[in-house]
Coordinates of C-alpha atoms in Angstrom, one line a residue:
M1 CA 166.8 176.0 44.8
H2 CA 169.4 173.4 45.7
C3 CA 171.2 175.8 48.1
A4 CA 168.0 176.6 49.8
S5 CA 167.1 172.9 50.1
S6 CA 170.5 172.2 51.7
T7 CA 170.0 175.1 54.2
V8 CA 166.6 173.8 55.3
K9 CA 168.0 170.2 55.6
S10 CA 170.8 171.6 57.8
N11 CA 168.5 173.5 60.0
R12 CA 166.3 170.4 60.5
E13 CA 169.3 168.3 61.5
A14 CA 170.4 171.0 63.9
I15 CA 167.1 171.0 65.8
P16 CA 167.5 167.4 67.1
A17 CA 171.1 168.1 68.0
G18 CA 169.9 171.2 69.9
R19 CA 167.3 169.1 71.7
I20 CA 170.0 166.6 72.8
I21 CA 172.1 169.5 74.1
A22 CA 169.1 171.1 75.9
A23 CA 168.1 167.8 77.5
G24 CA 171.8 167.2 78.5
L25 CA 172.0 170.6 80.1
V26 CA 168.8 170.1 82.1
L27 CA 169.7 166.6 83.3
N28 CA 173.3 167.7 84.0
A29 CA 172.0 170.5 86.3
L30 CA 169.7 168.1 88.1
L31 CA 172.6 165.7 88.7
V32 CA 175.3 168.1 89.7
L33 CA 173.3 170.5 92.0
P34 CA 172.7 167.8 94.6
A35 CA 176.5 167.0 94.4
W36 CA 177.3 170.6 95.3
W37 CA 175.0 170.3 98.4
R38 CA 176.5 166.8 99.2
D39 CA 180.1 168.0 98.9
G40 CA 179.4 171.4 100.6
E41 CA 181.2 173.1 97.7
V42 CA 179.7 175.0 94.7
G43 CA 181.3 173.7 91.6
S44 CA 182.7 170.5 93.1
V45 CA 181.2 168.7 90.0
L46 CA 180.4 170.5 86.7
L47 CA 179.9 167.7 84.3
A48 CA 178.1 164.3 84.7
P49 CA 178.6 162.3 81.4
E50 CA 175.4 160.3 81.8
A51 CA 173.4 163.5 81.5
W52 CA 174.4 163.5 77.8
L53 CA 174.6 159.8 77.3
L54 CA 171.0 159.0 78.3
P55 CA 169.4 161.5 75.8
A56 CA 171.7 160.2 73.0
L57 CA 170.7 156.6 73.7
V58 CA 167.0 157.5 73.5
A59 CA 167.5 159.7 70.4
F60 CA 169.2 157.0 68.4
A61 CA 167.4 153.9 69.7
P62 CA 165.6 151.8 67.0
G63 CA 161.9 152.6 66.5
G64 CA 158.9 150.9 67.8
G65 CA 159.0 148.8 71.0
W66 CA 162.8 149.2 71.3
R67 CA 162.6 152.9 71.5
V68 CA 159.8 152.8 74.1
A69 CA 161.9 150.4 76.3
V70 CA 165.0 152.5 76.0
L71 CA 163.0 155.7 76.8
T72 CA 161.4 154.0 79.9
V73 CA 164.6 152.7 81.3
S74 CA 166.5 155.9 80.7
A75 CA 163.8 158.0 82.3
A76 CA 163.5 155.7 85.3
L77 CA 167.3 155.7 85.7
A78 CA 167.5 159.5 85.4
T79 CA 164.7 159.9 88.0
F80 CA 166.3 157.5 90.4
A81 CA 169.7 159.2 90.0
V82 CA 168.3 162.7 90.7
V83 CA 166.1 161.6 93.6
A84 CA 168.9 159.5 95.2
G85 CA 171.3 162.4 94.7
F86 CA 169.1 164.9 96.6
F87 CA 168.5 162.4 99.4
D88 CA 172.2 161.6 99.6
A89 CA 172.9 165.3 100.0
L90 CA 170.1 165.5 102.7
V91 CA 171.5 162.6 104.6
Q92 CA 175.0 164.0 104.4
S93 CA 173.8 167.4 105.7
V94 CA 171.8 165.9 108.6
L95 CA 173.4 162.6 109.5
G96 CA 177.0 163.2 108.3
R97 CA 177.1 160.0 106.2
A98 CA 176.2 158.8 102.8
L99 CA 172.8 157.5 101.8
N100 CA 172.2 153.8 102.3
V101 CA 169.3 152.7 100.1
F102 CA 169.1 149.4 101.9
V103 CA 168.2 150.8 105.3
D104 CA 167.4 154.6 105.0
P105 CA 163.9 154.2 103.5
L106 CA 162.8 153.1 106.9
M107 CA 163.6 156.6 108.2
L108 CA 160.8 158.2 106.2
G109 CA 158.2 157.4 108.9
A110 CA 160.5 158.8 111.6
G111 CA 161.0 162.0 109.5
F112 CA 157.2 162.4 109.1
H113 CA 156.7 162.2 112.9
L114 CA 159.6 164.6 113.5
I115 CA 157.9 167.2 111.3
E116 CA 154.5 166.5 112.8
G117 CA 155.8 167.0 116.3
S118 CA 157.8 170.1 115.4
L119 CA 155.6 171.9 112.9
G120 CA 152.2 170.2 113.1
L121 CA 150.3 167.3 111.4
W122 CA 149.1 169.3 108.4
V123 CA 152.6 170.5 107.7
A124 CA 153.9 166.9 107.8
V125 CA 151.0 165.8 105.5
L126 CA 151.6 168.7 103.1
A127 CA 155.3 168.0 103.0
S128 CA 154.7 164.3 102.2
V129 CA 152.2 165.2 99.5
L130 CA 154.5 167.8 98.0
L131 CA 157.4 165.3 98.0
G132 CA 155.3 162.7 96.2
L133 CA 154.1 165.3 93.6
A134 CA 157.7 166.5 93.1
V135 CA 159.0 163.0 92.4
T136 CA 156.0 162.3 90.1
A137 CA 156.5 165.5 88.2
L138 CA 160.2 164.9 87.9
A139 CA 159.6 161.4 86.4
W140 CA 157.0 162.7 84.0
G141 CA 159.1 165.7 83.0
L142 CA 162.2 163.6 82.3
A143 CA 160.2 161.1 80.3
W144 CA 158.6 163.9 78.2
M145 CA 162.0 165.6 77.7
L146 CA 163.8 162.5 76.7
G147 CA 160.9 161.5 74.4
R148 CA 161.3 164.7 72.4
V149 CA 165.0 164.2 71.5
Q150 CA 165.9 162.9 68.0
G151 CA 169.1 162.9 66.1
T152 CA 171.2 161.7 63.2
P153 CA 173.3 158.5 63.4
G154 CA 176.6 160.4 63.1
T155 CA 175.9 162.8 65.9
G156 CA 174.5 160.1 68.1
A157 CA 177.5 157.8 67.6
A158 CA 179.8 160.7 68.5
V159 CA 177.9 161.6 71.7
I160 CA 177.5 158.0 72.8
L161 CA 181.2 157.2 72.2
S162 CA 182.5 160.3 73.9
C163 CA 180.3 159.8 77.0
S164 CA 181.2 156.1 77.2
V165 CA 184.9 157.0 77.2
L166 CA 184.4 159.6 80.0
L167 CA 182.4 157.1 82.0
A168 CA 185.1 154.5 81.7
L169 CA 187.9 156.7 82.9
P170 CA 189.0 156.2 86.5
G171 CA 188.8 159.3 88.7
P172 CA 192.5 160.2 88.7
A173 CA 192.8 159.8 84.9
R174 CA 190.2 162.4 84.1
S175 CA 191.4 165.5 82.4
L176 CA 188.7 167.6 84.0
P177 CA 188.7 167.6 87.8
A178 CA 185.1 168.6 87.9
L179 CA 184.0 165.6 85.9
E180 CA 182.2 162.9 87.8
S181 CA 179.6 160.3 86.9
Q182 CA 176.9 160.6 89.5
L183 CA 175.5 157.2 88.6
R184 CA 178.9 155.7 89.1
H185 CA 179.4 157.6 92.4
L186 CA 176.0 156.3 93.6
A187 CA 176.8 152.8 92.6
A188 CA 180.1 152.8 94.3
S189 CA 178.7 154.3 97.6
Q190 CA 175.9 151.8 97.7
A191 CA 178.2 148.9 97.0
A192 CA 180.3 150.1 100.0
A193 CA 177.1 150.5 102.0
F194 CA 175.9 147.0 101.1
E195 CA 179.3 145.5 102.3
Q196 CA 179.1 147.5 105.5
T197 CA 175.5 146.4 106.0
R198 CA 176.4 142.7 105.4
E199 CA 179.3 142.8 107.9
A200 CA 177.2 144.6 110.5
R201 CA 174.5 142.0 110.1
A202 CA 176.9 139.2 110.5
E203 CA 178.3 140.8 113.7
L204 CA 174.9 141.1 115.2
L205 CA 174.1 137.5 114.3
R206 CA 177.3 136.3 116.0
A207 CA 176.4 138.2 119.1
T208 CA 173.3 136.0 119.4
A209 CA 175.4 133.0 120.4
D210 CA 178.3 134.9 122.0
P211 CA 178.6 134.3 125.7
D212 CA 180.1 137.8 126.1
F213 CA 176.6 139.2 125.5
R214 CA 174.7 136.9 127.9
A215 CA 173.2 138.5 130.9
R216 CA 175.7 138.8 133.8
A217 CA 175.2 140.2 137.3
L218 CA 177.1 143.3 138.3
P219 CA 177.7 142.7 142.1
G220 CA 179.9 145.7 142.3
L221 CA 176.8 147.8 141.7
S222 CA 174.5 145.7 144.0
G223 CA 172.3 147.9 146.1
R224 CA 173.2 151.1 144.2
D225 CA 170.8 153.1 142.0
V226 CA 172.3 153.5 138.5
Y227 CA 171.0 156.1 136.1
I228 CA 172.0 156.6 132.5
V229 CA 170.8 160.0 131.3
F230 CA 170.9 160.8 127.6
I231 CA 171.1 164.5 126.7
E232 CA 169.7 165.1 123.2
S233 CA 172.2 166.3 120.6
Y234 CA 175.0 166.8 123.1
G235 CA 178.0 166.3 120.8
A236 CA 181.7 166.9 121.4
S237 CA 181.3 170.1 119.2
A238 CA 179.8 171.7 122.3
V239 CA 183.2 171.7 123.9
D240 CA 185.4 171.7 120.8
Q241 CA 184.0 174.5 118.7
A242 CA 184.5 178.0 119.9
A243 CA 181.0 179.1 118.9
F244 CA 179.6 176.7 121.5
S245 CA 182.4 176.2 124.0
R246 CA 182.3 179.8 125.0
A247 CA 178.9 179.1 126.5
V248 CA 179.3 175.5 127.5
E249 CA 182.8 175.3 129.1
P250 CA 182.1 177.9 131.8
L251 CA 179.0 176.1 132.7
L252 CA 180.8 172.8 133.1
R253 CA 183.6 174.3 135.0
D254 CA 181.2 176.0 137.4
W255 CA 179.2 172.8 137.9
S256 CA 182.4 170.8 138.5
E257 CA 183.0 173.0 141.6
R258 CA 179.4 172.9 142.7
L259 CA 179.1 169.1 142.5
S260 CA 182.4 168.8 144.4
S261 CA 181.0 171.1 147.1
A262 CA 178.0 168.9 147.3
G263 CA 180.2 165.8 148.0
L264 CA 180.0 164.4 144.4
S265 CA 182.9 163.3 142.3
A266 CA 182.9 163.4 138.5
A267 CA 185.0 162.1 135.7
S268 CA 184.5 162.9 132.0
G269 CA 185.6 161.5 128.7
R270 CA 184.3 160.9 125.1
L271 CA 182.6 158.1 123.2
T272 CA 182.0 157.7 119.5
S273 CA 178.3 157.6 118.8
P274 CA 177.1 155.3 116.0
I275 CA 174.9 158.1 114.6
R276 CA 174.8 161.8 113.9
G277 CA 172.0 164.3 113.7
G278 CA 169.1 162.1 114.8
Q279 CA 167.7 158.7 115.6
S280 CA 168.5 158.8 119.2
W281 CA 167.0 155.4 119.9
L282 CA 169.9 153.8 118.0
S283 CA 172.3 155.2 120.6
H284 CA 170.1 154.0 123.4
A285 CA 170.1 150.5 121.8
T286 CA 173.9 150.6 121.4
V287 CA 174.5 151.3 125.1
L288 CA 171.9 148.6 126.1
S289 CA 173.3 145.9 123.8
G290 CA 177.0 146.6 123.7
L291 CA 176.7 146.4 119.9
S292 CA 176.9 149.3 117.4
I293 CA 173.3 149.8 116.2
D294 CA 173.5 152.5 113.6
N295 CA 170.4 151.9 111.4
P296 CA 166.7 150.9 111.8
V297 CA 167.3 147.4 110.3
W298 CA 169.8 146.4 113.0
Y299 CA 167.4 147.9 115.6
R300 CA 164.7 145.6 114.4
M301 CA 167.0 142.6 114.4
L302 CA 168.1 143.4 117.9
L303 CA 164.5 143.4 119.0
E304 CA 163.8 140.1 117.2
R305 CA 166.9 138.2 118.3
D306 CA 167.5 136.6 121.6
I307 CA 170.3 139.0 122.8
D308 CA 170.6 139.8 126.4
L309 CA 170.9 143.5 127.2
L310 CA 172.3 145.8 130.0
S311 CA 168.8 145.9 131.5
D312 CA 169.0 142.1 131.9
D313 CA 172.4 142.5 133.6
F314 CA 170.9 144.8 136.1
R315 CA 167.9 142.6 136.6
M316 CA 170.2 139.7 137.5
T317 CA 171.9 142.2 140.0
G318 CA 168.6 142.8 141.8
H319 CA 167.6 146.1 140.1
Q320 CA 164.3 147.0 138.6
A321 CA 164.9 148.3 135.1
L322 CA 163.0 151.6 134.3
N323 CA 162.8 153.6 131.1
V324 CA 161.8 157.2 131.4
A325 CA 160.9 158.4 127.9
P326 CA 159.1 161.7 127.6
G327 CA 159.5 161.7 123.8
I328 CA 157.4 158.5 123.5
V329 CA 153.8 159.6 122.6
M330 CA 152.5 156.5 120.8
D331 CA 152.4 152.8 121.6
W332 CA 155.9 151.5 122.0
P333 CA 156.0 147.7 122.2
E334 CA 159.7 147.8 121.6
G335 CA 160.3 148.9 125.2
D336 CA 159.2 145.5 126.6
R337 CA 161.6 143.8 124.2
L338 CA 164.5 146.0 125.4
G339 CA 164.1 144.4 128.9
F340 CA 162.6 147.2 130.9
D341 CA 160.3 146.3 133.8
R342 CA 158.4 149.6 133.6
I343 CA 158.2 152.2 130.9
Y344 CA 157.2 155.8 131.8
A345 CA 156.3 157.4 128.5
A346 CA 155.0 161.0 128.1
A347 CA 151.5 160.2 129.2
D348 CA 152.8 158.5 132.4
L349 CA 154.7 161.5 133.7
G350 CA 151.7 163.5 134.9
Y351 CA 152.6 166.6 132.8
E352 CA 149.8 169.1 132.4
G353 CA 151.7 172.0 131.0
P354 CA 152.0 173.2 127.4
R355 CA 153.8 171.4 124.7
L356 CA 156.8 173.4 123.7
G357 CA 157.3 172.7 120.0
W358 CA 158.5 169.1 119.4
V359 CA 159.3 168.9 123.1
T360 CA 156.5 167.2 125.1
M361 CA 157.8 168.5 128.4
P362 CA 161.0 170.3 129.6
D363 CA 163.9 168.2 131.0
E364 CA 163.6 169.8 134.4
Y365 CA 160.1 168.5 134.7
T366 CA 161.1 165.0 133.6
L367 CA 163.8 164.8 136.2
H368 CA 161.5 166.3 138.9
A369 CA 158.8 163.8 138.1
F370 CA 161.3 160.9 138.3
S371 CA 162.6 161.9 141.7
E372 CA 159.3 163.0 143.2
R373 CA 156.8 160.4 141.9
I374 CA 158.5 157.6 139.9
R375 CA 161.5 156.6 142.1
P376 CA 159.5 156.4 145.3
R377 CA 157.2 153.8 143.8
H378 CA 160.0 151.3 143.5
D379 CA 161.5 149.5 146.5
G380 CA 165.1 148.4 146.2
P381 CA 167.7 149.6 143.7
V382 CA 166.7 150.7 140.2
F383 CA 168.5 151.0 136.9
A384 CA 166.9 153.9 135.0
Q385 CA 167.5 155.0 131.5
I386 CA 166.2 158.6 131.2
A387 CA 166.1 160.3 127.7
L388 CA 166.0 164.1 127.9
I389 CA 164.6 166.0 125.0
S390 CA 164.7 169.8 125.6
S391 CA 167.8 170.1 123.3
H392 CA 166.0 168.3 120.4
W393 CA 165.8 170.0 117.0
P394 CA 164.4 172.6 116.2
W395 CA 165.7 173.9 119.6
R396 CA 162.8 176.3 120.2
P397 CA 161.7 177.8 122.4
V398 CA 164.7 178.1 124.7
I399 CA 163.5 178.3 128.3
E400 CA 165.2 179.0 131.7
P401 CA 165.4 176.7 134.8
I402 CA 162.8 177.2 137.5
P403 CA 164.6 177.9 140.8
D404 CA 161.7 177.0 143.0
H405 CA 160.4 173.5 142.3
S406 CA 157.5 174.0 144.6
R407 CA 156.0 176.1 141.7
M408 CA 156.2 173.2 139.3
D409 CA 152.5 172.4 139.5
R410 CA 152.7 169.4 137.1
G411 CA 154.3 171.7 134.5
R412 CA 151.6 174.4 134.3
V413 CA 154.3 176.9 135.3
Y414 CA 155.7 176.6 131.8
A415 CA 152.6 178.3 130.3
S416 CA 154.5 181.5 130.1
S417 CA 157.0 179.9 127.7
V418 CA 154.3 179.4 125.0
G419 CA 154.6 181.8 122.1
Q420 CA 158.3 182.7 122.8
D421 CA 159.1 181.3 119.3
A422 CA 155.9 181.0 117.3
Y423 CA 157.8 180.1 114.0
P424 CA 160.4 177.5 114.7
A425 CA 160.8 176.7 111.0
A426 CA 162.3 180.2 110.5
S427 CA 165.5 179.0 112.1
L428 CA 166.0 176.5 109.2
F429 CA 166.8 179.4 107.0
D430 CA 169.0 181.2 109.4
P431 CA 172.0 179.0 110.5
G432 CA 173.2 181.6 113.0
R433 CA 169.9 181.6 114.7
M434 CA 169.8 177.8 114.7
R435 CA 173.2 177.6 116.4
R436 CA 172.2 180.2 119.0
A437 CA 169.1 178.2 119.8
Y438 CA 171.0 175.0 119.9
V439 CA 173.6 176.2 122.4
G440 CA 170.9 177.8 124.5
S441 CA 168.8 174.7 124.8
L442 CA 171.9 172.6 125.4
R443 CA 173.0 174.8 128.3
Y444 CA 169.5 174.4 129.7
S445 CA 169.6 170.6 129.6
L446 CA 173.0 170.4 131.1
A447 CA 172.2 172.9 133.9
V448 CA 169.0 171.2 135.0
T449 CA 170.6 167.7 134.8
L450 CA 173.5 168.7 137.0
E451 CA 171.2 170.6 139.4
W452 CA 169.1 167.5 139.7
A453 CA 172.2 165.5 140.5
R454 CA 173.2 168.0 143.2
R455 CA 169.8 167.8 144.8
H456 CA 168.8 164.2 144.4
L457 CA 171.7 161.9 143.7
Q458 CA 172.3 159.5 146.6
S459 CA 175.9 159.3 147.7
E460 CA 176.3 155.6 146.7
A461 CA 174.4 155.9 143.4
L462 CA 176.1 156.1 140.0
L463 CA 174.9 158.6 137.4
I464 CA 176.1 158.4 133.8
V465 CA 175.3 161.5 131.6
L466 CA 176.1 161.3 128.0
G467 CA 175.2 162.7 124.6
D468 CA 173.3 160.6 122.2
H469 CA 174.8 162.1 119.1
Q470 CA 176.1 165.3 117.5
P471 CA 173.6 167.8 116.2
V472 CA 173.0 168.0 112.5
S473 CA 175.9 169.0 110.2
L474 CA 174.1 172.3 109.5
V475 CA 175.0 173.3 113.0
T476 CA 178.4 171.7 113.5
G477 CA 179.8 171.8 110.0
R478 CA 180.8 168.7 108.1
E479 CA 184.3 168.5 109.6
A480 CA 182.9 167.6 113.1
G481 CA 183.3 163.9 114.1
P482 CA 180.8 161.7 115.8
A483 CA 182.2 161.9 119.4
V484 CA 179.9 162.8 122.3
P485 CA 180.9 163.7 125.9
I486 CA 180.2 161.3 128.8
H487 CA 180.2 162.3 132.5
V488 CA 180.3 159.8 135.3
I489 CA 179.1 161.2 138.7
S490 CA 178.9 159.6 142.1
G491 CA 179.3 160.4 145.8
D492 CA 181.5 157.3 146.0
H493 CA 184.8 158.2 144.4
D494 CA 185.9 154.6 144.1
V495 CA 183.1 153.9 141.6
L496 CA 184.9 156.2 139.2
A497 CA 188.2 154.4 139.4
G498 CA 187.8 152.3 136.2
F499 CA 186.8 155.3 134.1
L500 CA 189.8 157.3 135.4
D501 CA 192.1 154.4 134.5
R502 CA 190.7 154.6 130.9
G503 CA 191.9 158.2 130.6
F504 CA 188.8 160.1 131.8
A505 CA 189.5 163.5 133.2
P506 CA 188.5 164.5 136.7
G507 CA 185.6 166.9 136.7
L508 CA 183.1 167.7 133.9
L509 CA 185.4 168.8 131.1
P510 CA 186.2 165.9 128.8
G511 CA 189.8 165.7 127.8
D512 CA 191.0 165.1 124.3
A513 CA 192.4 161.6 124.4
G514 CA 192.7 161.0 120.6
D515 CA 190.2 158.6 119.0
P516 CA 187.4 158.0 121.4
P517 CA 186.2 154.4 121.9
P518 CA 182.9 153.5 120.5
M519 CA 179.7 153.9 122.5
D520 CA 179.0 150.2 122.6
R521 CA 182.0 149.8 125.0
L522 CA 180.1 151.3 127.9
R523 CA 178.1 148.1 128.6
H524 CA 181.3 146.0 128.5
W525 CA 183.1 148.5 130.8
L526 CA 180.4 148.2 133.4
R527 CA 180.5 144.4 133.2
R528 CA 184.3 144.4 133.5
D529 CA 184.5 146.9 136.4
F530 CA 181.6 145.7 138.4
G531 CA 181.1 142.1 137.4
K532 CA 183.0 140.6 140.3
E533 CA 182.6 140.8 144.1
G534 CA 185.2 143.0 145.6
H535 CA 186.4 144.4 142.3
L536 CA 186.0 148.0 143.5
P537 CA 189.1 149.3 145.4

């Protein structure tokens, strides 16, 4: 009887230990799987010590209120770590950087509108509801699982001591290379993000009183139209990676010759965008301000602070500042704060054709509407920022240019393009298809922009074409940097002199001049090159 009693007691003690192990295995999987996605490597992390420490702490906490408190804190901490881990991996895959919990929550609204525009309102609502339910279910499930664990003091002390030692070890001292505390990784990355956020905020505040950012006339550009055309997702990978350059380089070479035959000179280089994968308006704000605006918080601060912008420089030069934004479909009061005299959003461009996925209207139509209807309304020189969107994710459908613009008919000619790609979400699960769609849409945007320049660019005008950011890392791979091409085009070769002096290459193929300067330099270059009478050679 004594032997049987000992066996039963041993089995009962083994059950709590088994529950700790089971809870540890589940939590460990929830913590390391996002790390594999984040690192782009299966097996990059195999063991997260806190996955075993948290169940042990709950199991051997004192009874009553103490146990409830430890259980609540542990479940909340585990839920936060898992959710933050998955969002960190998502941000790494899309934007090519670590999650920043201080500023990234503001992107949730932008993400909702992106899904709504690409896949429909109900898909966006459903995705939001499912996300909320998933987080709720995760929190409830972790609390239930941790609440079930129990143990003996000896086993608990051993688990807690072992995990504490592993958590205390610095990275290089670990005996297991695949051992990494995800909580410590998250804390370290957010501490670094906080410091970067603090420094960037201080820089933006300094610019408020810095005379280098006060509006200044650009007499070297007096009387000339100046256009800055952003091409969506036009990153340096388009000319650096063979998968894309095979299609893009021949197009740029051909158009270098065609522009030259039309009496236009071009010079090309690279700039470093403050962002990757999305949030184009931050690149636009960076060029306008001459400051690196890489998150929604700085964007809001820029709008709220008294900082003069490039649009103010041109207004002092005698230009009217125009913003052509076919991607704007809602009220956009920020446009007035960015210094534009007139904003032409999607509803103002007279488009009556079909919506093509997320794209409200093709780039060719946007440029056609600008030249035929918008530019003639304004006397005197204009400064126009034009944001093209045909190469926006999900890059479907891919359409072809229309040779005869007399058939444009306010965009109704594009009705034949409807239904070419009825299921754009399918490309999300086929990286090869996504890359083909990306390069096809990018070729379209480049071709129609350069054709527009050939047809409509006045000989004395200055056209600056640049990418806003690289496409998502799913397309380029994680090794791709944040550089984007920039092309400067004019019928007056002297206008390009300053850019050529900075190492820009003649023509439309950007050279590889080492580390590209940041995009915020563009405003300062224009002020330096054209800020004095007679500066141009």
